[in-house]
């Protein structure tokens, strides 16, 4: 084993910020680096992380939109043996897109919310694309707050209903 000498300089320690060339912290540069590293998608800030949405409801919407909930498709990938039929319709395999958007039960739930806001019918397809297509309303709109919480609330309620059927054997209608 070789000898390694460690020597300390006699100068005072100082804090150097690696984000800038001169080692000084700048708020503007800090925010730019944060935004670059955080990679928050537009739909996530619109639907999950807005000021009208409860944190746990928004967090669930984030998990669902990023396919991180423990739906049948994910359980299968984790090695659990199925079958994972959709308990809302009993007609299809359970995956995130089906359960929370394409299922006839889910479509009715979305429609129920959307009709009250006089908006279009829910689309079918990929849940993340549906969430990406969610428009922003002007701050002054009386519907703005409802609009912000509607998607995350519908997603949460569908998941609650699914879990109630899976774990408690109880079923509600979609309203
Ligand atoms: Zn279904």
Short mmCIF file of C-alpha atoms and ligand atoms in Angstrom, two decimals:
data_model
loop_
_atom_site.label_atom_id
_atom_site.label_comp_id
_atom_site.label_asym_id
_atom_site.label_seq_id
_atom_site.Cartn_x
_atom_site.Cartn_y
_atom_site.Cartn_z
CA UNK A 1 0.00 0.00 0.00
CA UNK A 2 1.36 3.39 -0.96
CA UNK A 3 1.42 6.34 1.32
CA UNK A 4 -1.12 8.98 0.52
CA UNK A 5 -0.53 12.32 2.07
CA UNK A 6 -3.43 14.61 2.48
CA UNK A 7 -2.67 18.24 2.83
CA UNK A 8 -5.00 21.06 3.69
CA UNK A 9 -4.54 24.59 2.46
CA UNK A 10 -4.54 27.33 5.04
CA UNK A 11 -7.12 29.37 3.13
CA UNK A 12 -10.65 29.78 4.48
CA UNK A 13 -13.26 27.38 3.06
CA UNK A 14 -15.81 28.94 0.75
CA UNK A 15 -19.00 27.77 -0.85
CA UNK A 16 -18.88 27.56 -4.63
CA UNK A 17 -22.05 27.06 -6.66
CA UNK A 18 -21.41 24.75 -9.59
CA UNK A 19 -24.31 26.11 -11.63
CA UNK A 20 -22.42 29.21 -12.75
CA UNK A 21 -18.98 29.84 -14.19
CA UNK A 22 -17.88 32.21 -11.44
CA UNK A 23 -19.23 30.07 -8.57
CA UNK A 24 -21.82 32.65 -7.47
CA UNK A 25 -25.48 31.73 -7.11
CA UNK A 26 -27.93 33.51 -9.38
CA UNK A 27 -31.69 33.02 -8.86
CA UNK A 28 -32.39 33.26 -12.59
CA UNK A 29 -29.87 30.53 -13.43
CA UNK A 30 -31.09 28.42 -10.49
CA UNK A 31 -34.68 28.46 -11.75
CA UNK A 32 -33.57 27.61 -15.28
CA UNK A 33 -31.61 24.60 -14.01
CA UNK A 34 -34.49 23.47 -11.79
CA UNK A 35 -36.97 23.60 -14.67
CA UNK A 36 -34.56 21.75 -16.92
CA UNK A 37 -33.99 18.97 -14.39
CA UNK A 38 -37.54 18.67 -13.05
CA UNK A 39 -39.05 17.96 -16.49
CA UNK A 40 -42.61 18.57 -15.29
CA UNK A 41 -44.91 17.96 -18.22
CA UNK A 42 -47.51 20.57 -19.06
CA UNK A 43 -50.47 18.28 -18.27
CA UNK A 44 -48.92 17.43 -14.89
CA UNK A 45 -48.79 21.04 -13.76
CA UNK A 46 -52.25 21.70 -15.20
CA UNK A 47 -54.01 18.65 -13.76
CA UNK A 48 -51.96 17.34 -10.83
CA UNK A 49 -50.04 20.21 -9.33
CA UNK A 50 -52.48 23.09 -9.44
CA UNK A 51 -53.71 25.28 -6.56
CA UNK A 52 -57.28 23.90 -6.58
CA UNK A 53 -56.42 20.22 -6.36
CA UNK A 54 -55.92 18.27 -3.12
CA UNK A 55 -52.38 16.93 -2.97
CA UNK A 56 -53.34 13.26 -2.67
CA UNK A 57 -55.87 13.53 -5.51
CA UNK A 58 -53.31 15.27 -7.73
CA UNK A 59 -50.67 12.74 -6.78
CA UNK A 60 -52.97 9.90 -7.81
CA UNK A 61 -53.64 11.60 -11.18
CA UNK A 62 -49.88 11.88 -11.68
CA UNK A 63 -49.40 8.17 -10.90
CA UNK A 64 -52.27 7.19 -13.22
CA UNK A 65 -51.16 9.42 -16.10
CA UNK A 66 -47.65 8.02 -15.82
CA UNK A 67 -48.93 4.42 -15.61
CA UNK A 68 -47.63 3.90 -12.10
CA UNK A 69 -50.82 2.64 -10.42
CA UNK A 70 -51.20 -1.03 -9.60
CA UNK A 71 -53.71 -1.87 -12.31
CA UNK A 72 -53.85 -5.33 -13.90
CA UNK A 73 -51.33 -4.57 -16.64
CA UNK A 74 -48.74 -3.42 -14.13
CA UNK A 75 -49.42 -6.30 -11.72
CA UNK A 76 -48.89 -8.70 -14.61
CA UNK A 77 -45.55 -7.08 -15.44
CA UNK A 78 -44.58 -7.46 -11.78
CA UNK A 79 -45.18 -11.19 -12.07
CA UNK A 80 -48.60 -11.55 -10.43
CA UNK A 81 -50.83 -14.18 -11.97
CA UNK A 82 -54.07 -12.90 -13.42
CA UNK A 83 -56.64 -12.94 -14.77
CA UNK A 84 -57.10 -9.19 -14.38
CA UNK A 85 -60.52 -8.50 -15.81
CA UNK A 86 -61.91 -4.99 -15.53
CA UNK A 87 -64.28 -5.10 -12.58
CA UNK A 88 -66.17 -2.05 -13.84
CA UNK A 89 -67.46 -3.72 -17.02
CA UNK A 90 -66.29 -7.35 -16.76
CA UNK A 91 -65.68 -7.21 -20.51
CA UNK A 92 -62.00 -6.39 -21.00
CA UNK A 93 -58.53 -6.84 -19.56
CA UNK A 94 -57.74 -4.25 -16.94
CA UNK A 95 -55.10 -1.72 -17.92
CA UNK A 96 -54.75 1.96 -17.05
CA UNK A 97 -56.13 3.28 -20.33
CA UNK A 98 -59.14 0.97 -20.23
CA UNK A 99 -59.96 1.30 -16.55
CA UNK A 100 -59.71 5.07 -16.29
CA UNK A 101 -60.82 6.18 -19.75
CA UNK A 102 -62.01 3.64 -22.32
CA UNK A 103 -64.20 1.41 -20.15
CA UNK A 104 -67.90 2.09 -20.69
CA UNK A 105 -68.22 2.80 -16.97
CA UNK A 106 -65.32 5.28 -17.12
CA UNK A 107 -66.77 6.96 -20.21
CA UNK A 108 -70.05 7.48 -18.37
CA UNK A 109 -68.23 8.96 -15.38
CA UNK A 110 -66.27 11.39 -17.59
CA UNK A 111 -69.42 12.32 -19.48
CA UNK A 112 -71.26 12.96 -16.23
CA UNK A 113 -68.64 15.54 -15.23
CA UNK A 114 -68.11 17.05 -18.67
CA UNK A 115 -71.77 17.58 -19.46
CA UNK A 116 -72.11 19.73 -16.37
CA UNK A 117 -69.41 21.98 -17.79
CA UNK A 118 -70.99 21.96 -21.24
CA UNK A 119 -67.91 20.53 -22.77
CA UNK A 120 -67.15 17.87 -25.34
CA UNK A 121 -67.49 14.16 -24.95
CA UNK A 122 -64.53 12.34 -23.49
CA UNK A 123 -62.17 10.91 -26.05
CA UNK A 124 -61.07 7.31 -26.07
CA UNK A 125 -57.49 6.17 -26.42
CA UNK A 126 -54.47 6.74 -24.23
CA UNK A 127 -55.13 8.28 -20.84
CA UNK A 128 -51.98 10.43 -21.00
CA UNK A 129 -53.11 11.92 -24.35
CA UNK A 130 -56.54 12.68 -22.92
CA UNK A 131 -54.90 14.47 -19.99
CA UNK A 132 -52.53 16.31 -22.34
CA UNK A 133 -55.50 17.55 -24.34
CA UNK A 134 -57.17 19.06 -21.25
CA UNK A 135 -57.54 22.79 -21.95
CA UNK A 136 -56.76 25.59 -19.52
CA UNK A 137 -59.48 28.07 -18.74
CA UNK A 138 -58.85 31.74 -18.07
CA UNK A 139 -58.30 32.63 -14.42
CA UNK A 140 -61.49 34.66 -14.32
CA UNK A 141 -63.75 31.90 -15.51
CA UNK A 142 -66.23 30.78 -12.85
CA UNK A 143 -65.55 27.25 -13.99
CA UNK A 144 -61.77 27.56 -13.70
CA UNK A 145 -61.45 25.86 -10.29
CA UNK A 146 -63.91 23.07 -11.14
CA UNK A 147 -62.12 22.64 -14.43
CA UNK A 148 -58.80 22.20 -12.65
CA UNK A 149 -60.04 19.50 -10.27
CA UNK A 150 -62.37 17.58 -12.59
CA UNK A 151 -59.88 15.20 -14.25
CA UNK A 152 -58.02 14.25 -11.08
CA UNK A 153 -61.32 13.80 -9.22
CA UNK A 154 -62.81 11.54 -11.90
CA UNK A 155 -59.63 9.45 -11.98
CA UNK A 156 -59.62 9.12 -8.19
CA UNK A 157 -63.30 8.19 -7.99
CA UNK A 158 -62.91 5.54 -10.71
CA UNK A 159 -59.96 4.03 -8.86
CA UNK A 160 -61.89 4.09 -5.56
CA UNK A 161 -64.83 2.33 -7.23
CA UNK A 162 -62.50 -0.25 -8.76
CA UNK A 163 -60.89 -0.94 -5.39
CA UNK A 164 -64.22 -1.12 -3.62
CA UNK A 165 -65.35 -3.79 -6.09
CA UNK A 166 -62.07 -5.71 -5.93
CA UNK A 167 -61.58 -5.64 -2.17
CA UNK A 168 -65.06 -5.19 -0.67
CA UNK A 169 -67.26 -6.67 -3.39
CA UNK A 170 -69.43 -3.53 -3.37
CA UNK A 171 -70.52 -1.79 -6.56
CA UNK A 172 -71.96 1.70 -7.09
CA UNK A 173 -73.36 3.15 -10.29
CA UNK A 174 -71.16 5.72 -12.03
CA UNK A 175 -72.89 8.81 -10.63
ZN1 LIG B 1 -64.08 -1.98 -18.17
#
